[in-house]
Coordinates of C-alpha atoms and ligand atoms in Angstrom, one line a residue:
M158 CA -13.5 -25.3 -5.7
K159 CA -16.8 -25.8 -7.6
L160 CA -17.7 -22.6 -9.5
K161 CA -20.8 -21.6 -11.4
I162 CA -20.0 -18.9 -13.8
A163 CA -22.6 -17.0 -15.9
V164 CA -21.2 -16.3 -19.4
L165 CA -22.7 -13.2 -21.1
A166 CA -20.9 -13.1 -24.4
G167 CA -23.0 -10.3 -25.9
D168 CA -22.3 -8.7 -29.2
G169 CA -19.6 -8.2 -31.9
I170 CA -16.4 -9.8 -30.9
G171 CA -17.8 -10.7 -27.5
P172 CA -18.5 -14.4 -28.2
E173 CA -15.1 -14.9 -29.9
V174 CA -13.0 -13.4 -27.0
I175 CA -15.2 -15.1 -24.4
D176 CA -14.6 -18.5 -26.0
Q177 CA -10.9 -18.1 -25.4
A178 CA -11.3 -17.0 -21.8
V179 CA -13.5 -20.1 -21.2
K180 CA -10.8 -22.3 -22.7
V181 CA -8.1 -20.8 -20.6
S182 CA -10.2 -21.0 -17.4
D183 CA -11.0 -24.6 -18.1
A184 CA -7.3 -25.4 -18.5
I185 CA -6.7 -23.6 -15.2
A186 CA -9.5 -25.5 -13.5
Q187 CA -8.0 -28.8 -14.7
K188 CA -4.5 -27.9 -13.6
F189 CA -5.6 -26.7 -10.1
G190 CA -8.5 -29.2 -9.5
H191 CA -11.5 -26.9 -9.8
E192 CA -14.8 -27.6 -11.5
I193 CA -16.4 -24.8 -13.5
T194 CA -20.0 -25.0 -14.8
W195 CA -20.5 -22.4 -17.5
R196 CA -24.0 -20.9 -17.7
P197 CA -24.5 -19.0 -21.0
A198 CA -27.1 -16.2 -21.0
L199 CA -28.2 -13.5 -23.4
T200 CA -27.3 -9.8 -23.2
G201 CA -26.9 -6.7 -25.5
A202 CA -28.2 -6.5 -29.1
A203 CA -28.2 -10.3 -29.2
A204 CA -30.8 -10.3 -26.4
I205 CA -32.8 -7.5 -28.0
D206 CA -33.0 -9.5 -31.2
A207 CA -34.0 -12.6 -29.3
V208 CA -36.4 -11.3 -26.7
G209 CA -36.7 -7.5 -27.1
E210 CA -34.7 -6.7 -24.0
P211 CA -30.9 -6.2 -23.4
Y212 CA -30.8 -7.7 -19.9
P213 CA -33.8 -10.1 -19.7
D214 CA -35.1 -11.4 -16.4
E215 CA -33.9 -14.9 -17.3
T216 CA -30.3 -13.6 -17.7
H217 CA -30.5 -11.8 -14.3
E218 CA -31.8 -15.0 -12.7
I219 CA -28.8 -16.9 -14.1
C220 CA -26.4 -14.2 -12.9
I221 CA -27.7 -14.1 -9.3
T222 CA -27.6 -17.8 -9.0
S223 CA -24.0 -18.0 -10.2
D224 CA -20.7 -17.2 -8.3
A225 CA -19.5 -14.7 -10.9
V226 CA -20.3 -13.3 -14.3
L227 CA -17.9 -13.3 -17.2
F228 CA -18.9 -10.7 -19.7
G229 CA -17.8 -10.1 -23.3
A230 CA -19.1 -6.8 -24.9
V231 CA -22.3 -5.1 -25.9
G232 CA -23.1 -2.7 -28.7
H233 CA -24.2 -2.8 -32.3
P234 CA -23.7 -0.1 -34.9
K235 CA -27.4 -0.2 -35.9
Y236 CA -28.2 1.6 -32.6
D237 CA -25.3 4.1 -32.5
N238 CA -26.6 6.5 -35.1
D239 CA -30.2 6.2 -34.1
P240 CA -30.9 8.7 -31.3
S241 CA -34.5 7.7 -31.2
A242 CA -33.9 4.0 -30.5
K243 CA -36.1 2.9 -27.6
V244 CA -33.9 0.1 -26.4
R245 CA -30.2 0.0 -26.7
P246 CA -27.7 -2.8 -26.0
E247 CA -25.8 -0.6 -23.5
Q248 CA -28.9 -0.3 -21.3
G249 CA -28.4 -4.0 -20.6
L250 CA -25.0 -3.4 -19.0
L251 CA -26.2 -0.5 -17.0
K252 CA -29.2 -2.4 -15.7
M253 CA -27.1 -5.4 -14.8
R254 CA -24.6 -3.2 -12.9
K255 CA -27.4 -1.6 -10.9
K256 CA -29.4 -4.8 -10.3
L257 CA -26.3 -6.8 -9.2
G258 CA -25.1 -3.9 -7.0
L259 CA -21.8 -3.6 -8.7
F260 CA -20.8 -0.1 -7.6
A261 CA -17.1 -0.3 -8.0
N262 CA -15.3 -0.9 -11.3
V263 CA -11.7 -1.9 -10.9
R264 CA -9.7 -1.0 -14.1
P265 CA -6.0 -1.5 -13.9
T266 CA -3.5 -0.2 -16.4
F267 CA -0.1 -1.8 -16.5
T268 CA 2.6 -2.2 -19.1
F269 CA 4.2 -5.4 -20.4
P270 CA 8.0 -5.3 -20.7
S271 CA 7.8 -6.9 -24.2
L272 CA 5.3 -4.3 -25.4
L273 CA 6.8 -1.0 -24.2
D274 CA 7.5 0.1 -27.8
K275 CA 3.9 -0.7 -28.9
S276 CA 2.4 2.2 -26.9
P277 CA 1.8 5.4 -28.7
L278 CA 3.6 7.0 -25.7
K279 CA 7.3 7.0 -25.4
R280 CA 8.9 4.1 -23.6
E281 CA 10.5 6.4 -21.0
R282 CA 7.2 7.9 -20.1
I283 CA 5.3 4.7 -19.5
E284 CA 8.0 2.3 -18.1
G285 CA 6.9 1.0 -14.7
T286 CA 3.3 2.2 -15.0
D287 CA 1.1 0.2 -12.8
L288 CA -2.1 2.0 -11.7
V289 CA -5.6 1.2 -10.9
F290 CA -8.8 3.2 -11.4
L291 CA -11.7 2.6 -9.1
R292 CA -14.6 4.0 -11.0
E293 CA -17.9 4.5 -9.3
L294 CA -20.4 2.5 -11.4
T295 CA -24.0 2.9 -10.3
G296 CA -24.5 6.6 -9.7
G297 CA -23.7 10.0 -11.1
I298 CA -24.9 11.4 -14.4
Y299 CA -25.4 7.8 -15.8
F300 CA -28.3 7.2 -13.4
G301 CA -29.6 10.7 -12.5
E302 CA -32.9 12.0 -13.8
K303 CA -32.7 12.6 -17.6
G304 CA -35.2 14.0 -20.1
R305 CA -36.3 16.7 -22.4
R306 CA -38.3 19.9 -21.8
D307 CA -39.3 22.9 -24.0
N308 CA -40.9 20.7 -26.5
G309 CA -37.8 18.6 -26.8
E310 CA -35.5 21.6 -27.5
T311 CA -33.7 21.3 -24.2
A312 CA -32.2 18.1 -22.7
F313 CA -30.8 17.4 -19.3
D314 CA -29.0 14.6 -17.4
N315 CA -28.7 15.1 -13.7
C316 CA -25.5 14.2 -11.8
V317 CA -26.4 13.0 -8.3
Y318 CA -24.3 11.4 -5.6
S319 CA -25.1 10.6 -2.0
R320 CA -22.4 10.6 0.7
H321 CA -23.0 6.9 1.2
E322 CA -22.2 6.1 -2.4
V323 CA -19.0 8.1 -2.2
Q324 CA -18.0 6.5 1.0
R325 CA -18.4 2.9 -0.1
L326 CA -16.4 3.5 -3.2
A327 CA -13.7 5.5 -1.4
K328 CA -13.4 2.7 1.2
K329 CA -12.5 0.3 -1.5
G330 CA -10.0 2.8 -2.8
F331 CA -8.3 3.2 0.6
E332 CA -8.2 -0.5 1.2
L333 CA -6.7 -1.1 -2.2
A334 CA -4.1 1.6 -1.6
M335 CA -3.1 -0.1 1.6
T336 CA -2.2 -3.2 -0.3
R337 CA -0.2 -1.3 -2.8
S338 CA 2.0 1.9 -2.5
K339 CA -0.4 3.6 -0.1
K340 CA -1.0 6.5 -2.5
L341 CA -4.6 7.5 -3.4
C342 CA -5.7 10.1 -5.8
C343 CA -9.2 11.5 -5.7
V344 CA -10.2 12.7 -9.2
D345 CA -12.9 15.3 -9.3
K346 CA -13.9 18.8 -10.5
A347 CA -14.5 20.3 -7.1
N348 CA -13.7 23.8 -8.5
V349 CA -17.0 23.7 -10.4
L350 CA -19.3 20.8 -9.4
E351 CA -21.2 20.4 -6.2
T352 CA -21.1 16.6 -6.5
S353 CA -17.3 16.8 -6.7
R354 CA -17.3 18.9 -3.5
L355 CA -19.2 16.2 -1.8
W356 CA -16.7 13.7 -3.0
R357 CA -13.8 15.7 -1.8
E358 CA -15.4 16.4 1.6
T359 CA -16.3 12.8 2.1
V360 CA -12.9 11.4 1.2
Q361 CA -11.1 14.1 3.3
A362 CA -13.2 13.0 6.3
M363 CA -12.1 9.4 5.7
E364 CA -8.4 10.2 5.7
K365 CA -8.1 9.9 9.5
D366 CA -9.1 6.2 9.3
Y367 CA -6.2 5.4 7.0
P368 CA -3.3 7.4 8.4
E369 CA -0.8 5.6 6.3
V370 CA -2.4 6.5 3.0
T371 CA -1.3 9.7 1.3
V372 CA -4.2 11.2 -0.5
S373 CA -4.0 13.8 -3.3
Y374 CA -6.9 15.6 -4.8
E375 CA -6.7 16.5 -8.5
F376 CA -9.0 18.0 -11.0
V377 CA -10.1 15.7 -13.8
D378 CA -8.8 17.9 -16.6
A379 CA -5.4 18.0 -15.0
V380 CA -5.4 14.2 -14.5
A381 CA -6.3 13.7 -18.2
M382 CA -3.2 15.5 -19.0
R383 CA -0.8 14.0 -16.4
L384 CA -2.1 10.5 -17.3
V385 CA -0.3 10.6 -20.6
Q386 CA 2.6 12.7 -19.4
W387 CA 3.6 10.8 -16.3
P388 CA 1.3 7.8 -15.9
N389 CA 3.8 6.1 -13.6
S390 CA 3.3 8.8 -11.0
Y391 CA -0.1 7.4 -10.2
D392 CA -1.1 4.4 -8.2
V393 CA -4.8 4.1 -7.1
L394 CA -7.2 6.6 -8.4
I395 CA -10.9 6.9 -7.4
T396 CA -13.4 8.8 -9.4
E397 CA -17.1 9.1 -10.3
N398 CA -18.8 7.3 -13.1
L399 CA -18.4 9.5 -16.2
F400 CA -14.9 10.8 -15.4
G401 CA -13.9 7.1 -14.8
D402 CA -15.4 6.0 -18.1
I403 CA -13.4 8.6 -20.0
L404 CA -10.1 8.4 -18.1
T405 CA -10.0 4.6 -18.2
D406 CA -10.3 4.5 -22.0
E407 CA -7.5 7.1 -22.1
A408 CA -5.4 5.0 -19.7
S409 CA -5.9 1.8 -21.7
V410 CA -3.8 2.9 -24.6
I411 CA -0.8 3.2 -22.3
S412 CA -0.3 -0.5 -22.4
G413 CA -0.1 -0.6 -26.2
S414 CA -3.5 -2.0 -27.1
M415 CA -7.0 -1.6 -25.8
G416 CA -7.3 -5.4 -26.3
L417 CA -5.1 -6.0 -23.3
M418 CA -6.8 -4.5 -20.4
P419 CA -9.2 -6.4 -18.1
S420 CA -11.6 -5.1 -15.5
A421 CA -13.7 -6.3 -12.6
S422 CA -16.9 -4.8 -11.3
I423 CA -17.5 -5.6 -7.6
G424 CA -19.8 -4.6 -4.8
S425 CA -21.9 -7.6 -4.0
D426 CA -21.1 -11.3 -3.7
I427 CA -21.3 -11.7 -7.4
G428 CA -18.5 -10.0 -9.3
L429 CA -18.5 -9.3 -13.0
F430 CA -15.4 -9.6 -15.1
E431 CA -15.0 -8.1 -18.5
P432 CA -12.5 -6.6 -21.0
I433 CA -12.3 -2.8 -21.1
H434 CA -12.8 -2.8 -24.9
G435 CA -16.1 -2.7 -26.6
S436 CA -17.8 -5.0 -29.2
Y437 CA -15.5 -3.9 -32.1
P438 CA -18.2 -4.6 -34.8
Q439 CA -15.8 -4.2 -37.7
A440 CA -13.9 -7.3 -36.5
T441 CA -16.9 -9.5 -35.8
G442 CA -16.4 -13.1 -37.0
K443 CA -13.0 -12.4 -38.5
N444 CA -11.0 -14.2 -35.8
I445 CA -8.7 -11.2 -35.4
A446 CA -9.8 -9.7 -32.1
N447 CA -7.3 -9.8 -29.2
P448 CA -8.6 -12.2 -26.5
M449 CA -6.0 -11.2 -23.9
A450 CA -8.2 -8.6 -22.1
T451 CA -10.9 -11.2 -21.6
V452 CA -8.4 -13.8 -20.6
L453 CA -6.9 -11.4 -18.1
S454 CA -10.4 -10.6 -16.8
S455 CA -10.8 -14.3 -16.0
A456 CA -7.5 -14.0 -14.0
M457 CA -9.2 -11.2 -12.0
M458 CA -12.1 -13.5 -11.5
F459 CA -10.0 -16.3 -10.0
E460 CA -8.2 -13.7 -7.8
N461 CA -11.5 -12.4 -6.6
F462 CA -12.3 -15.9 -5.3
G463 CA -9.0 -15.8 -3.5
L464 CA -7.4 -18.2 -6.0
M465 CA -4.2 -16.1 -6.4
E466 CA -2.0 -18.9 -7.8
E467 CA -4.6 -19.5 -10.6
G468 CA -4.7 -15.8 -11.4
K469 CA -0.9 -15.6 -11.5
A470 CA -0.7 -18.6 -13.8
I471 CA -3.0 -16.9 -16.3
R472 CA -1.0 -13.6 -16.1
E473 CA 2.2 -15.5 -16.6
V474 CA 1.0 -17.4 -19.7
V475 CA -0.2 -14.2 -21.2
E476 CA 3.1 -12.6 -20.6
K477 CA 4.8 -15.6 -22.2
A478 CA 2.6 -15.4 -25.3
L479 CA 3.3 -11.7 -25.7
S480 CA 7.1 -12.1 -25.4
K481 CA 7.1 -15.0 -27.9
G482 CA 5.0 -13.0 -30.3
I483 CA 1.9 -15.3 -30.1
V484 CA -0.3 -12.3 -30.7
T485 CA -3.2 -11.0 -32.8
E486 CA -2.6 -8.5 -35.6
D487 CA -3.1 -5.4 -33.4
L488 CA 0.2 -6.3 -31.7
S489 CA 2.1 -7.9 -34.6
D490 CA 3.5 -4.7 -36.3
G491 CA 2.7 -6.3 -39.7
G492 CA 4.7 -9.3 -38.8
K493 CA 3.4 -12.8 -38.1
S494 CA 0.2 -12.8 -36.3
Y495 CA -2.3 -15.4 -34.9
G496 CA -6.0 -15.6 -34.9
T497 CA -8.2 -15.0 -31.8
K498 CA -8.8 -18.8 -31.5
E499 CA -5.2 -19.8 -32.1
V500 CA -4.0 -17.4 -29.4
G501 CA -6.6 -18.8 -27.0
E502 CA -5.6 -22.3 -27.8
W503 CA -1.9 -21.5 -27.3
L504 CA -2.7 -20.0 -23.9
A505 CA -4.9 -22.9 -22.8
K506 CA -2.2 -25.4 -23.8
N507 CA 0.6 -23.5 -22.1
V508 CA -1.0 -22.7 -18.7
Ligands
IPM606 C1 -17.8 0.9 -20.3 C2 -18.7 1.2 -21.5 C3 -20.1 1.4 -20.9 C4 -20.1 2.6 -20.0 C5 -21.2 1.5 -22.0 C6 -21.2 0.4 -22.9 C7 -22.5 1.7 -21.3 O1 -18.3 2.3 -22.2 O2 -18.0 -0.1 -19.7 O3 -16.9 1.7 -20.1 O4 -20.1 3.8 -20.4 O5 -20.0 2.4 -18.8
MN607 MN1 -16.4 3.2 -21.5

């Protein structure tokens, strides 16, 4: 297969972890006879510094003429404590999701046998956890009308959902559930929010089209609790944008390190693949960031092209590195650790 991949490394540790995913993907391409053309483009604070805009038109052009986007991270501390900043790196990501029509964010959480004791949760709680969040990504409070009134003394962010937006996300959820254990959990706050009642009503109406899927409806606060108590009781979970943002960060610690979990954003022909973690500014340039999440995101990218063997080969080599202790310092327990680059090179060599 000939693939054109846009590479948006972004900020902080983004470029370092992206480099490793590129190396590993190139090794896979060589092994399986594919040809990848990497097409770098600017985003985040790096793009603001260069052209004053976090998702420039030139970057969008590169994305829409590519087969997929591999994304690092965006965010820079100089914007975090400045509520008056007019442009922010994060706006680039939001704009990109919207413009590329990426309405579904697939965020798996699974455990690695060799890391069960690295999780802050007890081994017996997390063993066997293998769940997937489908987070709605282009609606809700993130994109509703927002502003100030009363001379700036009052602020508002509207949460808005249409039935169509819920349906297309839920459809992906049902379809995914059919390929797994046929269990779907709809996470909402239908006891309080009107948008949640629309979610529940819409998903309930779809149940008849998927008679084999068992659907449960749970309130987001209860899910936040059960997620750390009995994560292995969940399989596929669907939820709106903000709930999904919060719960997927929570879920990511189950595996032992935030640096391990990949994600995919889908909805149109061009998927976007990125680690769940952020730009981790404190680690920038130190060669200590864990590249596994980005490498595993490239596995999701291959799988999204239907290249399942390629994806599997990446997952296997990651598993092998973890069990052999070829890991960055976040996973080394003070023992021997390797640099970001060295882990990437080891993976590329061993695929
Ligand atoms: C994420 C991030 C983004 C989000 C930010 C950077 C806009 O936290 O991908 O989860 O809130 O969606
Ligand atoms: Mn987030």
